[in-house]
Amino acid sequence: MTGAAGVTTRRVPLRSLLFVPGSRTAWLPKAEAAGAEAAILDLEDAVPEDGKAAAREAVAGAVDRAARTPPGAMRLLVRINALDRATGWQGADDLRAVARPGLYGIVLPKVSGPEDVTTADRLLAWCEREHGLPEGHFALLPLLETARGLREAYAIGRAAARVAHLGAVTAPGGDVERAIGYRWSPEGEETRELRARALLDARAADRPHPVAGLWADVADLAGLRRFAEQNRALGYEGMAVIHPSHVPVVNEVFSPDAEELARCRRLIAAVERAQAEGAGAVRFEGRMVDEAMAATARQTLARHGGG
């Protein structure tokens, strides 16, 4: 895709993004074995203050190893600390240490507005030049964890061409619940509108492949499935998750099954036959369909290898 600054990048849908503590890089093979399409090595909340320097070094080593091995299915991201004075600019040190070949992107926490994205974008561009990488190589995933950040999701999405996978990540007792003041429930009704609005902003800002999350109850896979299905129904393309056991459920929910792909092919064929006969719309399996529905079906087939 081409962004506002002329940066050309290519992002792919990510159904599952599994958080892994930055101090536990040895767990990465487990994440890949679970089928995670991305692993997020966490240098922020998952690492105690006195362990952050060691974790940063371990994560940089993991990124270097990824650069030396044949490309796999799992992409590697790093959640850095916030880019602000309150953290002693730890986030800037994190970013400079890990933004190198082998890294897919940076997860930027507690984004309050487009200025945070602009700062990260400039730092990443500097790292790309330093390592001889093309402009826009690193993806940027801003986390909307403040009230202002959620309110300005559209501006955040438009702030840099490298922004990808933008969406609302909600969880019980986390930063978003504290910022907004809702009371979390397994049904998710209190955050549905929030997630829908963030998704609309991401789409309007032309940000590719939005993701949602999180489901915090490790053992409740049925609840996870319901929440994932709700997010898919809203229009999200993937979810951030916290445990390897969640990955197969989320991957399944965000993948069309064989019958859905077959229906897409039948719908396209029906519309194309109607067009060949001079009709713009046609009755198909009880519904009226036209070129708009056929375009959606073609997109589904293209994204999920069903073409």
mmCIF file of N, CA and C in Angstrom, residues 20 41-42 58 61 74 90 98 119 124-125 145 183 209 215-216 241 246-247 258 275 277 285 292 305:
data_model
loop_
_atom_site.group_PDB
_atom_site.id
_atom_site.type_symbol
_atom_site.label_atom_id
_atom_site.label_comp_id
_atom_site.label_asym_id
_atom_site.label_seq_id
_atom_site.Cartn_x
_atom_site.Cartn_y
_atom_site.Cartn_z
ATOM 1 N N VAL A 20 4.337 -12.576 24.103
ATOM 2 C CA VAL A 20 5.358 -13.389 24.758
ATOM 3 C C VAL A 20 6.218 -12.446 25.598
ATOM 4 N N LEU A 41 6.893 -9.814 21.299
ATOM 5 C CA LEU A 41 7.789 -9.853 22.440
ATOM 6 C C LEU A 41 7.573 -8.573 23.252
ATOM 7 N N ASP A 42 7.194 -8.743 24.506
ATOM 8 C CA ASP A 42 6.718 -7.620 25.321
ATOM 9 C C ASP A 42 7.817 -7.117 26.254
ATOM 10 N N ALA A 58 17.907 -9.521 25.382
ATOM 11 C CA ALA A 58 17.434 -10.831 24.933
ATOM 12 C C ALA A 58 16.559 -10.700 23.694
ATOM 13 N N GLY A 61 18.576 -10.025 20.649
ATOM 14 C CA GLY A 61 19.188 -11.267 20.197
ATOM 15 C C GLY A 61 18.210 -12.137 19.430
ATOM 16 N N MET A 74 5.661 -17.183 11.052
ATOM 17 C CA MET A 74 5.393 -16.288 12.175
ATOM 18 C C MET A 74 6.234 -15.015 12.087
ATOM 19 N N GLN A 90 12.779 5.070 27.939
ATOM 20 C CA GLN A 90 13.094 3.658 27.721
ATOM 21 C C GLN A 90 12.601 3.181 26.359
ATOM 22 N N VAL A 98 15.978 -2.863 18.886
ATOM 23 C CA VAL A 98 15.317 -4.004 18.225
ATOM 24 C C VAL A 98 14.920 -3.741 16.784
ATOM 25 N N THR A 119 6.481 10.557 16.121
ATOM 26 C CA THR A 119 7.783 10.363 16.759
ATOM 27 C C THR A 119 8.321 8.972 16.465
ATOM 28 N N LEU A 124 11.838 5.047 13.518
ATOM 29 C CA LEU A 124 11.912 3.844 12.700
ATOM 30 C C LEU A 124 12.540 4.130 11.335
ATOM 31 N N ALA A 125 12.243 5.278 10.761
ATOM 32 C CA ALA A 125 12.861 5.648 9.479
ATOM 33 C C ALA A 125 14.375 5.769 9.638
ATOM 34 N N GLU A 145 -4.931 2.773 24.125
ATOM 35 C CA GLU A 145 -5.157 2.401 25.517
ATOM 36 C C GLU A 145 -5.573 3.574 26.392
ATOM 37 N N ARG A 183 -17.356 -1.419 32.987
ATOM 38 C CA ARG A 183 -17.198 -2.646 33.768
ATOM 39 C C ARG A 183 -17.212 -3.823 32.797
ATOM 40 N N HIS A 209 -5.895 -4.435 7.670
ATOM 41 C CA HIS A 209 -5.968 -5.617 8.513
ATOM 42 C C HIS A 209 -6.066 -5.323 10.020
ATOM 43 N N TRP A 215 -8.588 -11.661 25.255
ATOM 44 C CA TRP A 215 -9.390 -12.526 26.106
ATOM 45 C C TRP A 215 -8.475 -13.037 27.206
ATOM 46 N N ALA A 216 -8.760 -12.649 28.459
ATOM 47 C CA ALA A 216 -7.816 -12.873 29.546
ATOM 48 C C ALA A 216 -7.978 -14.203 30.261
ATOM 49 N N VAL A 241 -3.637 -12.265 21.431
ATOM 50 C CA VAL A 241 -3.965 -13.284 22.423
ATOM 51 C C VAL A 241 -2.816 -13.406 23.415
ATOM 52 N N HIS A 246 -4.915 -20.303 22.942
ATOM 53 C CA HIS A 246 -5.909 -19.452 22.299
ATOM 54 C C HIS A 246 -5.693 -19.348 20.785
ATOM 55 N N VAL A 247 -4.484 -19.642 20.341
ATOM 56 C CA VAL A 247 -4.131 -19.409 18.939
ATOM 57 C C VAL A 247 -4.975 -20.234 17.973
ATOM 58 N N ALA A 258 -14.527 -24.296 4.405
ATOM 59 C CA ALA A 258 -14.610 -24.735 3.010
ATOM 60 C C ALA A 258 -15.941 -24.364 2.375
ATOM 61 N N GLN A 275 -24.285 -10.939 -15.494
ATOM 62 C CA GLN A 275 -23.695 -9.827 -16.230
ATOM 63 C C GLN A 275 -23.562 -10.157 -17.713
ATOM 64 N N GLU A 277 -25.484 -11.897 -19.368
ATOM 65 C CA GLU A 277 -26.837 -11.848 -19.952
ATOM 66 C C GLU A 277 -27.436 -10.448 -19.885
ATOM 67 N N GLU A 285 -29.398 -18.125 -4.184
ATOM 68 C CA GLU A 285 -29.649 -18.851 -2.934
ATOM 69 C C GLU A 285 -30.543 -18.043 -1.987
ATOM 70 N N ALA A 292 -21.198 -5.743 -6.216
ATOM 71 C CA ALA A 292 -20.598 -5.406 -4.922
ATOM 72 C C ALA A 292 -20.376 -6.664 -4.082
ATOM 73 N N GLY A 305 -6.663 -17.788 0.055
ATOM 74 C CA GLY A 305 -6.146 -18.833 -0.829
ATOM 75 C C GLY A 305 -7.208 -19.715 -1.426
#
